[in-house]
């Protein structure tokens, strides 16, 4: 049955998803917007408040830490607080339902771990995961933080912001994320600009794209190399690309709207049609 309230391309997307043998779902910041996590490049995006050339690479962050520790504390609070308090929204839950229904590989650029919180699924996290703490060097997993652990760091950062020059205290406050333990350095498992993409997630992501029939791109601005190259790779191999985004339409089929509005009925319609 046609569902015009979801736009003219909705039924076509249902058909493609139903008949696909292998599906890739590629998610970006937009899917977590309804969970309270700001995107990067929208009007109130993170990079609008904290420019990417200063805050999206380790060298820039070190400079800010030395010269403007209070500004760094503000940035960390802006990143950590929403993730500490986030829960999966209807879009994450819909993707989990799709994974239970069909062969699906989920690739995400998000570091918030919300896909996994929506249900037991394997996710290729090509930009890493903020809640995983790894060694420097070596990237060996040291521990997984809970959202409560993150909230404790957030609470301490809030107290720190009442100080004029939080310098040395800042290092102590963020030590669960970045610091030393048992004689080794540790940091969050994050890919910043200039870093290699996370492995084996990136190799797995490329393999998944090469063997899928439909790629569903959700809430990505398609302005970062990783997402652009995966979508280009898909299109050049004849994969059908469906885009769900309120603004970006670079695909074979555009469903214009938010992920939390469109994904639940889309996946329900796939389930109904597949019987
Ligand atoms: P962006 O912030 O660049 O783009 C977010 C996209 O989500 C935009 O296309 C919005 O139109 C869309 N959007 C906003 N709200 C939405 C909603 N409720 N439902 C669906 N879509 C919505 O984020 P990404 O493309 O994910 O990398 O950017 C990826 C990378 O940019 C991040 O991983 C990060 C950043 O620089 C690094 O730091 C290395």
PDB file of C-alpha atoms and ligand atoms in Angstrom:
ATOM      1  CA  UNK A   1       0.000   0.000   0.000  1.00  0.00           C
ATOM      2  CA  UNK A   2       1.354   3.413  -0.997  1.00  0.00           C
ATOM      3  CA  UNK A   3       2.289   5.745   1.898  1.00  0.00           C
ATOM      4  CA  UNK A   4       2.291   9.258   0.387  1.00  0.00           C
ATOM      5  CA  UNK A   5       2.947  10.957   3.751  1.00  0.00           C
ATOM      6  CA  UNK A   6       6.501   9.645   3.563  1.00  0.00           C
ATOM      7  CA  UNK A   7       7.206  11.005   0.083  1.00  0.00           C
ATOM      8  CA  UNK A   8       7.135   9.648  -3.442  1.00  0.00           C
ATOM      9  CA  UNK A   9      10.339   7.611  -3.152  1.00  0.00           C
ATOM     10  CA  UNK A  10       9.262   5.672  -0.072  1.00  0.00           C
ATOM     11  CA  UNK A  11       7.635   2.746  -1.920  1.00  0.00           C
ATOM     12  CA  UNK A  12      10.587   2.382  -4.261  1.00  0.00           C
ATOM     13  CA  UNK A  13      12.943   2.229  -1.279  1.00  0.00           C
ATOM     14  CA  UNK A  14      10.750  -0.470   0.318  1.00  0.00           C
ATOM     15  CA  UNK A  15      10.934  -2.509  -2.925  1.00  0.00           C
ATOM     16  CA  UNK A  16      14.701  -2.218  -3.182  1.00  0.00           C
ATOM     17  CA  UNK A  17      15.231  -3.179   0.465  1.00  0.00           C
ATOM     18  CA  UNK A  18      12.833  -6.133   0.177  1.00  0.00           C
ATOM     19  CA  UNK A  19      14.513  -7.604  -2.875  1.00  0.00           C
ATOM     20  CA  UNK A  20      18.103  -6.970  -1.747  1.00  0.00           C
ATOM     21  CA  UNK A  21      20.211  -9.973  -0.748  1.00  0.00           C
ATOM     22  CA  UNK A  22      22.747  -7.846   1.139  1.00  0.00           C
ATOM     23  CA  UNK A  23      22.170  -4.382   2.564  1.00  0.00           C
ATOM     24  CA  UNK A  24      24.628  -1.856   3.943  1.00  0.00           C
ATOM     25  CA  UNK A  25      23.380   0.823   6.313  1.00  0.00           C
ATOM     26  CA  UNK A  26      25.836   3.720   6.578  1.00  0.00           C
ATOM     27  CA  UNK A  27      25.042   6.157   9.360  1.00  0.00           C
ATOM     28  CA  UNK A  28      26.353   9.595  10.225  1.00  0.00           C
ATOM     29  CA  UNK A  29      25.751  12.197  12.875  1.00  0.00           C
ATOM     30  CA  UNK A  30      22.146  12.864  11.763  1.00  0.00           C
ATOM     31  CA  UNK A  31      20.919   9.527  13.088  1.00  0.00           C
ATOM     32  CA  UNK A  32      21.899  10.491  16.632  1.00  0.00           C
ATOM     33  CA  UNK A  33      20.441  14.013  16.456  1.00  0.00           C
ATOM     34  CA  UNK A  34      17.157  12.848  18.005  1.00  0.00           C
ATOM     35  CA  UNK A  35      19.177  11.323  20.858  1.00  0.00           C
ATOM     36  CA  UNK A  36      20.386  14.824  21.722  1.00  0.00           C
ATOM     37  CA  UNK A  37      23.831  14.617  20.100  1.00  0.00           C
ATOM     38  CA  UNK A  38      24.543  17.618  17.883  1.00  0.00           C
ATOM     39  CA  UNK A  39      25.704  17.051  14.320  1.00  0.00           C
ATOM     40  CA  UNK A  40      28.957  18.629  13.129  1.00  0.00           C
ATOM     41  CA  UNK A  41      28.051  20.872  10.222  1.00  0.00           C
ATOM     42  CA  UNK A  42      24.420  21.898  10.753  1.00  0.00           C
ATOM     43  CA  UNK A  43      23.594  25.443  11.930  1.00  0.00           C
ATOM     44  CA  UNK A  44      24.248  24.616  15.596  1.00  0.00           C
ATOM     45  CA  UNK A  45      26.795  21.905  14.764  1.00  0.00           C
ATOM     46  CA  UNK A  46      29.897  21.165  16.843  1.00  0.00           C
ATOM     47  CA  UNK A  47      32.317  22.508  14.227  1.00  0.00           C
ATOM     48  CA  UNK A  48      30.333  25.766  14.072  1.00  0.00           C
ATOM     49  CA  UNK A  49      30.983  26.330  17.790  1.00  0.00           C
ATOM     50  CA  UNK A  50      34.460  24.751  17.889  1.00  0.00           C
ATOM     51  CA  UNK A  51      36.241  25.050  14.504  1.00  0.00           C
ATOM     52  CA  UNK A  52      37.438  21.714  13.111  1.00  0.00           C
ATOM     53  CA  UNK A  53      40.925  23.005  12.254  1.00  0.00           C
ATOM     54  CA  UNK A  54      41.553  23.590  15.974  1.00  0.00           C
ATOM     55  CA  UNK A  55      39.445  20.860  17.594  1.00  0.00           C
ATOM     56  CA  UNK A  56      39.341  17.917  15.161  1.00  0.00           C
ATOM     57  CA  UNK A  57      43.026  16.942  15.253  1.00  0.00           C
ATOM     58  CA  UNK A  58      45.450  16.023  18.040  1.00  0.00           C
ATOM     59  CA  UNK A  59      47.927  18.859  17.295  1.00  0.00           C
ATOM     60  CA  UNK A  60      45.198  21.494  17.429  1.00  0.00           C
ATOM     61  CA  UNK A  61      43.796  20.020  20.637  1.00  0.00           C
ATOM     62  CA  UNK A  62      47.242  20.072  22.265  1.00  0.00           C
ATOM     63  CA  UNK A  63      47.648  23.732  21.363  1.00  0.00           C
ATOM     64  CA  UNK A  64      44.238  24.591  22.802  1.00  0.00           C
ATOM     65  CA  UNK A  65      45.107  22.587  25.941  1.00  0.00           C
ATOM     66  CA  UNK A  66      48.267  24.661  26.493  1.00  0.00           C
ATOM     67  CA  UNK A  67      46.980  28.089  25.521  1.00  0.00           C
ATOM     68  CA  UNK A  68      43.249  27.950  26.370  1.00  0.00           C
ATOM     69  CA  UNK A  69      42.541  25.108  28.840  1.00  0.00           C
ATOM     70  CA  UNK A  70      39.156  26.535  29.732  1.00  0.00           C
ATOM     71  CA  UNK A  71      38.134  26.508  26.077  1.00  0.00           C
ATOM     72  CA  UNK A  72      39.250  22.865  25.861  1.00  0.00           C
ATOM     73  CA  UNK A  73      37.148  22.045  28.917  1.00  0.00           C
ATOM     74  CA  UNK A  74      34.150  23.703  27.206  1.00  0.00           C
ATOM     75  CA  UNK A  75      34.754  21.647  24.061  1.00  0.00           C
ATOM     76  CA  UNK A  76      35.087  18.387  25.991  1.00  0.00           C
ATOM     77  CA  UNK A  77      31.892  19.142  27.852  1.00  0.00           C
ATOM     78  CA  UNK A  78      30.081  19.831  24.560  1.00  0.00           C
ATOM     79  CA  UNK A  79      31.233  16.448  23.207  1.00  0.00           C
ATOM     80  CA  UNK A  80      30.970  14.267  26.290  1.00  0.00           C
ATOM     81  CA  UNK A  81      27.803  15.462  28.009  1.00  0.00           C
ATOM     82  CA  UNK A  82      25.320  14.530  25.245  1.00  0.00           C
ATOM     83  CA  UNK A  83      26.984  11.139  24.714  1.00  0.00           C
ATOM     84  CA  UNK A  84      26.986  10.402  28.460  1.00  0.00           C
ATOM     85  CA  UNK A  85      23.248  11.026  28.602  1.00  0.00           C
ATOM     86  CA  UNK A  86      22.168   9.594  25.243  1.00  0.00           C
ATOM     87  CA  UNK A  87      19.903   6.637  24.607  1.00  0.00           C
ATOM     88  CA  UNK A  88      19.065   5.117  21.205  1.00  0.00           C
ATOM     89  CA  UNK A  89      16.186   6.736  19.328  1.00  0.00           C
ATOM     90  CA  UNK A  90      13.535   5.284  17.013  1.00  0.00           C
ATOM     91  CA  UNK A  91      15.957   5.292  14.078  1.00  0.00           C
ATOM     92  CA  UNK A  92      18.601   3.176  15.865  1.00  0.00           C
ATOM     93  CA  UNK A  93      15.847   0.803  16.944  1.00  0.00           C
ATOM     94  CA  UNK A  94      14.508   0.515  13.390  1.00  0.00           C
ATOM     95  CA  UNK A  95      17.968  -0.406  12.105  1.00  0.00           C
ATOM     96  CA  UNK A  96      18.212  -3.081  14.758  1.00  0.00           C
ATOM     97  CA  UNK A  97      14.895  -4.519  13.518  1.00  0.00           C
ATOM     98  CA  UNK A  98      16.187  -4.526   9.937  1.00  0.00           C
ATOM     99  CA  UNK A  99      19.341  -6.386  11.037  1.00  0.00           C
ATOM    100  CA  UNK A 100      17.172  -9.085  12.588  1.00  0.00           C
ATOM    101  CA  UNK A 101      15.215  -9.399   9.340  1.00  0.00           C
ATOM    102  CA  UNK A 102      17.816  -9.389   6.534  1.00  0.00           C
ATOM    103  CA  UNK A 103      21.586  -9.720   5.955  1.00  0.00           C
ATOM    104  CA  UNK A 104      22.731  -6.196   6.856  1.00  0.00           C
ATOM    105  CA  UNK A 105      26.130  -4.674   7.584  1.00  0.00           C
ATOM    106  CA  UNK A 106      25.962  -1.503   9.683  1.00  0.00           C
ATOM    107  CA  UNK A 107      28.765   1.000   9.152  1.00  0.00           C
ATOM    108  CA  UNK A 108      28.870   4.148  11.241  1.00  0.00           C
ATOM    109  CA  UNK A 109      30.993   7.238  11.517  1.00  0.00           C
ATOM    110  CA  UNK A 110      29.510   7.912  14.915  1.00  0.00           C
ATOM    111  CA  UNK A 111      31.531   7.249  18.046  1.00  0.00           C
ATOM    112  CA  UNK A 112      28.571   7.247  20.441  1.00  0.00           C
ATOM    113  CA  UNK A 113      27.896   3.483  20.624  1.00  0.00           C
ATOM    114  CA  UNK A 114      24.135   3.976  20.236  1.00  0.00           C
ATOM    115  CA  UNK A 115      23.626   1.302  17.565  1.00  0.00           C
ATOM    116  CA  UNK A 116      24.898  -1.323  20.003  1.00  0.00           C
ATOM    117  CA  UNK A 117      22.712   0.057  22.796  1.00  0.00           C
ATOM    118  CA  UNK A 118      19.668  -0.437  20.543  1.00  0.00           C
ATOM    119  CA  UNK A 119      20.372  -4.186  20.428  1.00  0.00           C
ATOM    120  CA  UNK A 120      23.082  -6.767  19.958  1.00  0.00           C
ATOM    121  CA  UNK A 121      24.500  -5.881  16.575  1.00  0.00           C
ATOM    122  CA  UNK A 122      27.915  -5.883  15.009  1.00  0.00           C
ATOM    123  CA  UNK A 123      28.839  -2.363  13.854  1.00  0.00           C
ATOM    124  CA  UNK A 124      31.825  -1.298  11.770  1.00  0.00           C
ATOM    125  CA  UNK A 125      32.799   1.893  13.617  1.00  0.00           C
ATOM    126  CA  UNK A 126      35.147   3.499  11.118  1.00  0.00           C
ATOM    127  CA  UNK A 127      35.850   6.529  13.343  1.00  0.00           C
ATOM    128  CA  UNK A 128      36.192   4.415  16.501  1.00  0.00           C
ATOM    129  CA  UNK A 129      34.196   4.562  19.724  1.00  0.00           C
ATOM    130  CA  UNK A 130      34.536   7.211  22.415  1.00  0.00           C
ATOM    131  CA  UNK A 131      33.716   4.757  25.180  1.00  0.00           C
ATOM    132  CA  UNK A 132      36.621   2.435  24.325  1.00  0.00           C
ATOM    133  CA  UNK A 133      39.939   3.328  25.953  1.00  0.00           C
ATOM    134  CA  UNK A 134      43.030   2.104  24.108  1.00  0.00           C
ATOM    135  CA  UNK A 135      46.794   2.198  24.620  1.00  0.00           C
ATOM    136  CA  UNK A 136      49.151   4.625  22.894  1.00  0.00           C
ATOM    137  CA  UNK A 137      50.856   3.197  20.919  1.00  0.00           C
ATOM    138  CA  UNK A 138      49.263  -0.072  19.892  1.00  0.00           C
ATOM    139  CA  UNK A 139      45.543   0.675  20.171  1.00  0.00           C
ATOM    140  CA  UNK A 140      45.058  -2.267  22.526  1.00  0.00           C
ATOM    141  CA  UNK A 141      41.771  -2.104  24.396  1.00  0.00           C
ATOM    142  CA  UNK A 142      42.374  -1.121  28.043  1.00  0.00           C
ATOM    143  CA  UNK A 143      38.763  -0.829  29.186  1.00  0.00           C
ATOM    144  CA  UNK A 144      35.252   0.100  28.108  1.00  0.00           C
ATOM    145  CA  UNK A 145      33.724   3.054  29.896  1.00  0.00           C
ATOM    146  CA  UNK A 146      30.051   3.062  30.788  1.00  0.00           C
ATOM    147  CA  UNK A 147      27.926   6.133  30.170  1.00  0.00           C
ATOM    148  CA  UNK A 148      27.950   6.573  33.954  1.00  0.00           C
ATOM    149  CA  UNK A 149      31.772   6.683  33.918  1.00  0.00           C
ATOM    150  CA  UNK A 150      31.539   9.371  31.259  1.00  0.00           C
ATOM    151  CA  UNK A 151      28.957  11.268  33.307  1.00  0.00           C
ATOM    152  CA  UNK A 152      31.434  11.385  36.244  1.00  0.00           C
ATOM    153  CA  UNK A 153      33.996  13.064  33.965  1.00  0.00           C
ATOM    154  CA  UNK A 154      31.276  15.461  32.799  1.00  0.00           C
ATOM    155  CA  UNK A 155      30.347  16.359  36.392  1.00  0.00           C
ATOM    156  CA  UNK A 156      34.005  17.092  37.193  1.00  0.00           C
ATOM    157  CA  UNK A 157      34.405  19.163  34.031  1.00  0.00           C
ATOM    158  CA  UNK A 158      31.394  21.264  35.007  1.00  0.00           C
ATOM    159  CA  UNK A 159      32.982  22.020  38.380  1.00  0.00           C
ATOM    160  CA  UNK A 160      36.244  22.883  36.646  1.00  0.00           C
ATOM    161  CA  UNK A 161      34.565  25.480  34.482  1.00  0.00           C
ATOM    162  CA  UNK A 162      34.014  27.654  37.547  1.00  0.00           C
ATOM    163  CA  UNK A 163      37.820  28.125  37.719  1.00  0.00           C
ATOM    164  CA  UNK A 164      39.580  30.904  35.776  1.00  0.00           C
ATOM    165  CA  UNK A 165      42.579  28.725  34.708  1.00  0.00           C
ATOM    166  CA  UNK A 166      41.766  25.000  34.962  1.00  0.00           C
ATOM    167  CA  UNK A 167      45.231  23.932  33.546  1.00  0.00           C
ATOM    168  CA  UNK A 168      46.715  21.038  35.593  1.00  0.00           C
ATOM    169  CA  UNK A 169      43.369  20.146  37.142  1.00  0.00           C
ATOM    170  CA  UNK A 170      41.997  19.512  33.636  1.00  0.00           C
ATOM    171  CA  UNK A 171      44.494  16.698  33.041  1.00  0.00           C
ATOM    172  CA  UNK A 172      43.434  14.986  36.270  1.00  0.00           C
ATOM    173  CA  UNK A 173      39.743  15.407  35.419  1.00  0.00           C
ATOM    174  CA  UNK A 174      40.004  13.769  32.005  1.00  0.00           C
ATOM    175  CA  UNK A 175      42.449  11.037  33.141  1.00  0.00           C
ATOM    176  CA  UNK A 176      39.837   8.223  32.784  1.00  0.00           C
ATOM    177  CA  UNK A 177      39.857   9.099  29.068  1.00  0.00           C
ATOM    178  CA  UNK A 178      43.370  10.388  28.433  1.00  0.00           C
ATOM    179  CA  UNK A 179      46.359   9.753  30.677  1.00  0.00           C
ATOM    180  CA  UNK A 180      48.501   6.944  32.029  1.00  0.00           C
ATOM    181  CA  UNK A 181      47.669   3.699  33.760  1.00  0.00           C
ATOM    182  CA  UNK A 182      49.922   0.748  34.679  1.00  0.00           C
ATOM    183  CA  UNK A 183      52.870   2.446  32.970  1.00  0.00           C
ATOM    184  CA  UNK A 184      51.189   2.973  29.582  1.00  0.00           C
ATOM    185  CA  UNK A 185      49.438   5.927  27.990  1.00  0.00           C
ATOM    186  CA  UNK A 186      45.783   5.624  27.086  1.00  0.00           C
ATOM    187  CA  UNK A 187      43.287   7.598  25.039  1.00  0.00           C
ATOM    188  CA  UNK A 188      39.775   7.207  23.646  1.00  0.00           C
ATOM    189  CA  UNK A 189      39.574   5.073  20.509  1.00  0.00           C
ATOM    190  CA  UNK A 190      38.774   8.008  18.233  1.00  0.00           C
ATOM    191  CA  UNK A 191      39.766   8.822  14.674  1.00  0.00           C
ATOM    192  CA  UNK A 192      40.506  12.506  14.282  1.00  0.00           C
ATOM    193  CA  UNK A 193      41.523  14.281  11.074  1.00  0.00           C
ATOM    194  CA  UNK A 194      44.994  13.136  10.034  1.00  0.00           C
ATOM    195  CA  UNK A 195      44.592   9.714  11.712  1.00  0.00           C
ATOM    196  CA  UNK A 196      44.294   6.352   9.965  1.00  0.00           C
ATOM    197  CA  UNK A 197      40.755   5.021   9.893  1.00  0.00           C
ATOM    198  CA  UNK A 198      39.909   2.411  12.520  1.00  0.00           C
ATOM    199  CA  UNK A 199      40.837  -1.157  11.573  1.00  0.00           C
ATOM    200  CA  UNK A 200      39.537  -3.755  10.968  1.00  0.00           C
ATOM    201  CA  UNK A 201      36.363  -1.631  10.742  1.00  0.00           C
ATOM    202  CA  UNK A 202      37.437   0.193   7.574  1.00  0.00           C
ATOM    203  CA  UNK A 203      38.487  -2.971   5.688  1.00  0.00           C
ATOM    204  CA  UNK A 204      35.251  -4.674   6.762  1.00  0.00           C
ATOM    205  CA  UNK A 205      33.230  -1.640   5.686  1.00  0.00           C
ATOM    206  CA  UNK A 206      34.776  -1.624   2.201  1.00  0.00           C
ATOM    207  CA  UNK A 207      34.166  -5.372   1.818  1.00  0.00           C
ATOM    208  CA  UNK A 208      30.563  -4.979   2.894  1.00  0.00           C
ATOM    209  CA  UNK A 209      29.970  -2.203   0.356  1.00  0.00           C
ATOM    210  CA  UNK A 210      31.512  -4.307  -2.431  1.00  0.00           C
ATOM    211  CA  UNK A 211      29.129  -7.174  -1.783  1.00  0.00           C
ATOM    212  CA  UNK A 212      25.836  -5.359  -1.170  1.00  0.00           C
ATOM    213  CA  UNK A 213      22.876  -4.607  -3.463  1.00  0.00           C
ATOM    214  CA  UNK A 214      21.511  -1.577  -1.613  1.00  0.00           C
ATOM    215  CA  UNK A 215      23.307   1.024   0.485  1.00  0.00           C
ATOM    216  CA  UNK A 216      21.094   3.036   2.814  1.00  0.00           C
ATOM    217  CA  UNK A 217      22.919   6.226   3.849  1.00  0.00           C
ATOM    218  CA  UNK A 218      21.317   7.906   6.861  1.00  0.00           C
ATOM    219  CA  UNK A 219      22.130  11.356   8.244  1.00  0.00           C
ATOM    220  CA  UNK A 220      25.491  11.922   6.590  1.00  0.00           C
ATOM    221  CA  UNK A 221      26.457  15.198   4.927  1.00  0.00           C
ATOM    222  CA  UNK A 222      28.722  13.299   2.506  1.00  0.00           C
ATOM    223  CA  UNK A 223      31.449  15.852   3.089  1.00  0.00           C
ATOM    224  CA  UNK A 224      34.083  13.610   4.698  1.00  0.00           C
ATOM    225  CA  UNK A 225      36.400  11.321   2.692  1.00  0.00           C
ATOM    226  CA  UNK A 226      35.237   8.137   4.433  1.00  0.00           C
ATOM    227  CA  UNK A 227      31.549   8.498   3.646  1.00  0.00           C
ATOM    228  CA  UNK A 228      32.134   9.927   0.172  1.00  0.00           C
ATOM    229  CA  UNK A 229      34.476   7.119  -0.830  1.00  0.00           C
ATOM    230  CA  UNK A 230      32.118   4.382   0.399  1.00  0.00           C
ATOM    231  CA  UNK A 231      29.163   5.906  -1.429  1.00  0.00           C
ATOM    232  CA  UNK A 232      31.234   6.480  -4.602  1.00  0.00           C
ATOM    233  CA  UNK A 233      32.490   2.894  -4.438  1.00  0.00           C
ATOM    234  CA  UNK A 234      28.919   1.648  -4.107  1.00  0.00           C
ATOM    235  CA  UNK A 235      27.628   3.725  -6.996  1.00  0.00           C
ATOM    236  CA  UNK A 236      30.450   2.746  -9.309  1.00  0.00           C
ATOM    237  CA  UNK A 237      29.733  -0.959  -8.618  1.00  0.00           C
ATOM    238  CA  UNK A 238      26.048  -0.555  -9.462  1.00  0.00           C
ATOM    239  CA  UNK A 239      24.791  -0.649  -5.880  1.00  0.00           C
ATOM    240  CA  UNK A 240      21.509   1.239  -5.403  1.00  0.00           C
ATOM    241  CA  UNK A 241      22.066   4.128  -2.987  1.00  0.00           C
ATOM    242  CA  UNK A 242      19.106   5.314  -0.906  1.00  0.00           C
ATOM    243  CA  UNK A 243      19.656   8.497   1.115  1.00  0.00           C
ATOM    244  CA  UNK A 244      17.648   9.485   4.186  1.00  0.00           C
ATOM    245  CA  UNK A 245      18.470  13.051   5.165  1.00  0.00           C
ATOM    246  CA  UNK A 246      16.542  16.320   5.477  1.00  0.00           C
ATOM    247  CA  UNK A 247      19.068  18.144   3.266  1.00  0.00           C
ATOM    248  CA  UNK A 248      21.522  15.930   1.406  1.00  0.00           C
ATOM    249  CA  UNK A 249      20.284  14.016  -1.630  1.00  0.00           C
ATOM    250  CA  UNK A 250      23.365  12.554  -3.300  1.00  0.00           C
ATOM    251  CA  UNK A 251      22.063   9.065  -4.133  1.00  0.00           C
ATOM    252  CA  UNK A 252      19.799   7.170  -6.538  1.00  0.00           C
ATOM    253  CA  UNK A 253      16.793   7.737  -4.303  1.00  0.00           C
ATOM    254  CA  UNK A 254      16.285  10.501  -1.760  1.00  0.00           C
ATOM    255  CA  UNK A 255      13.916  10.193   1.185  1.00  0.00           C
ATOM    256  CA  UNK A 256      13.779  13.734   2.450  1.00  0.00           C
ATOM    257  CA  UNK A 257      13.216  13.873   6.197  1.00  0.00           C
ATOM    258  CA  UNK A 258      14.676  12.907   9.513  1.00  0.00           C
ATOM    259  CA  UNK A 259      15.870   9.415  10.334  1.00  0.00           C
ATOM    260  CA  UNK A 260      13.650   9.090  13.390  1.00  0.00           C
ATOM    261  CA  UNK A 261      10.556   9.959  11.310  1.00  0.00           C
ATOM    262  CA  UNK A 262      11.284   7.913   8.193  1.00  0.00           C
ATOM    263  CA  UNK A 263      13.197   4.820   9.289  1.00  0.00           C
ATOM    264  CA  UNK A 264      10.567   3.228  11.584  1.00  0.00           C
ATOM    265  CA  UNK A 265       7.785   3.181   8.922  1.00  0.00           C
ATOM    266  CA  UNK A 266      10.281   2.229   6.213  1.00  0.00           C
ATOM    267  CA  UNK A 267      11.480  -0.837   8.094  1.00  0.00           C
ATOM    268  CA  UNK A 268       7.918  -1.741   9.140  1.00  0.00           C
ATOM    269  CA  UNK A 269       6.863  -1.575   5.488  1.00  0.00           C
ATOM    270  CA  UNK A 270       9.778  -3.838   4.497  1.00  0.00           C
ATOM    271  CA  UNK A 271       8.726  -6.324   7.160  1.00  0.00           C
ATOM    272  CA  UNK A 272       5.088  -6.275   6.000  1.00  0.00           C
ATOM    273  CA  UNK A 273       5.972  -6.629   2.322  1.00  0.00           C
ATOM    274  CA  UNK A 274       8.503  -9.412   2.954  1.00  0.00           C
ATOM    275  CA  UNK A 275       5.732 -11.215   4.862  1.00  0.00           C
TER     276      UNK A 275
HETATM  277  P1  LIG B   1      27.578  16.121   9.543  1.00  0.00           P
HETATM  278  O1  LIG B   1      27.336  16.972  10.730  1.00  0.00           O
HETATM  279  O2  LIG B   1      28.562  16.590   8.529  1.00  0.00           O
HETATM  280  O3  LIG B   1      26.195  15.878   8.770  1.00  0.00           O
HETATM  281  C1  LIG B   1      25.037  15.504   9.448  1.00  0.00           C
HETATM  282  C2  LIG B   1      23.969  15.186   8.447  1.00  0.00           C
HETATM  283  O4  LIG B   1      22.838  14.779   9.165  1.00  0.00           O
HETATM  284  C3  LIG B   1      23.545  16.382   7.581  1.00  0.00           C
HETATM  285  O5  LIG B   1      23.473  15.969   6.222  1.00  0.00           O
HETATM  286  C4  LIG B   1      22.151  16.734   8.116  1.00  0.00           C
HETATM  287  O6  LIG B   1      21.291  17.235   7.085  1.00  0.00           O
HETATM  288  C5  LIG B   1      21.679  15.400   8.618  1.00  0.00           C
HETATM  289  N1  LIG B   1      20.675  15.433   9.696  1.00  0.00           N
HETATM  290  C6  LIG B   1      20.478  16.346  10.671  1.00  0.00           C
HETATM  291  N2  LIG B   1      19.485  15.964  11.499  1.00  0.00           N
HETATM  292  C7  LIG B   1      19.046  14.764  11.033  1.00  0.00           C
HETATM  293  C8  LIG B   1      18.052  13.826  11.467  1.00  0.00           C
HETATM  294  N3  LIG B   1      17.307  14.025  12.563  1.00  0.00           N
HETATM  295  N4  LIG B   1      17.883  12.700  10.729  1.00  0.00           N
HETATM  296  C9  LIG B   1      18.638  12.456   9.624  1.00  0.00           C
HETATM  297  N5  LIG B   1      19.592  13.305   9.183  1.00  0.00           N
HETATM  298  C10 LIG B   1      19.802  14.428   9.871  1.00  0.00           C
HETATM  299  O7  LIG B   1      27.929  14.668  10.077  1.00  0.00           O
HETATM  300  P2  LIG B   1      28.598  13.469   9.284  1.00  0.00           P
HETATM  301  O8  LIG B   1      28.314  13.487   7.827  1.00  0.00           O
HETATM  302  O9  LIG B   1      28.261  12.239  10.038  1.00  0.00           O
HETATM  303  O10 LIG B   1      34.710  13.101  11.782  1.00  0.00           O
HETATM  304  O11 LIG B   1      30.121  13.828   9.479  1.00  0.00           O
HETATM  305  C11 LIG B   1      31.039  12.864   9.649  1.00  0.00           C
HETATM  306  C12 LIG B   1      32.257  13.285  10.353  1.00  0.00           C
HETATM  307  O12 LIG B   1      32.440  14.698  10.422  1.00  0.00           O
HETATM  308  C13 LIG B   1      32.303  12.900  11.794  1.00  0.00           C
HETATM  309  O13 LIG B   1      32.487  11.544  12.015  1.00  0.00           O
HETATM  310  C14 LIG B   1      33.492  13.695  12.287  1.00  0.00           C
HETATM  311  C15 LIG B   1      33.178  15.009  11.631  1.00  0.00           C
HETATM  312  O14 LIG B   1      34.284  15.772  11.259  1.00  0.00           O
HETATM  313  C16 LIG B   1      35.898  13.378  12.407  1.00  0.00           C
HETATM  314  O15 LIG B   1      35.995  14.133  13.339  1.00  0.00           O
HETATM  315  C17 LIG B   1      37.082  12.673  11.825  1.00  0.00           C
END
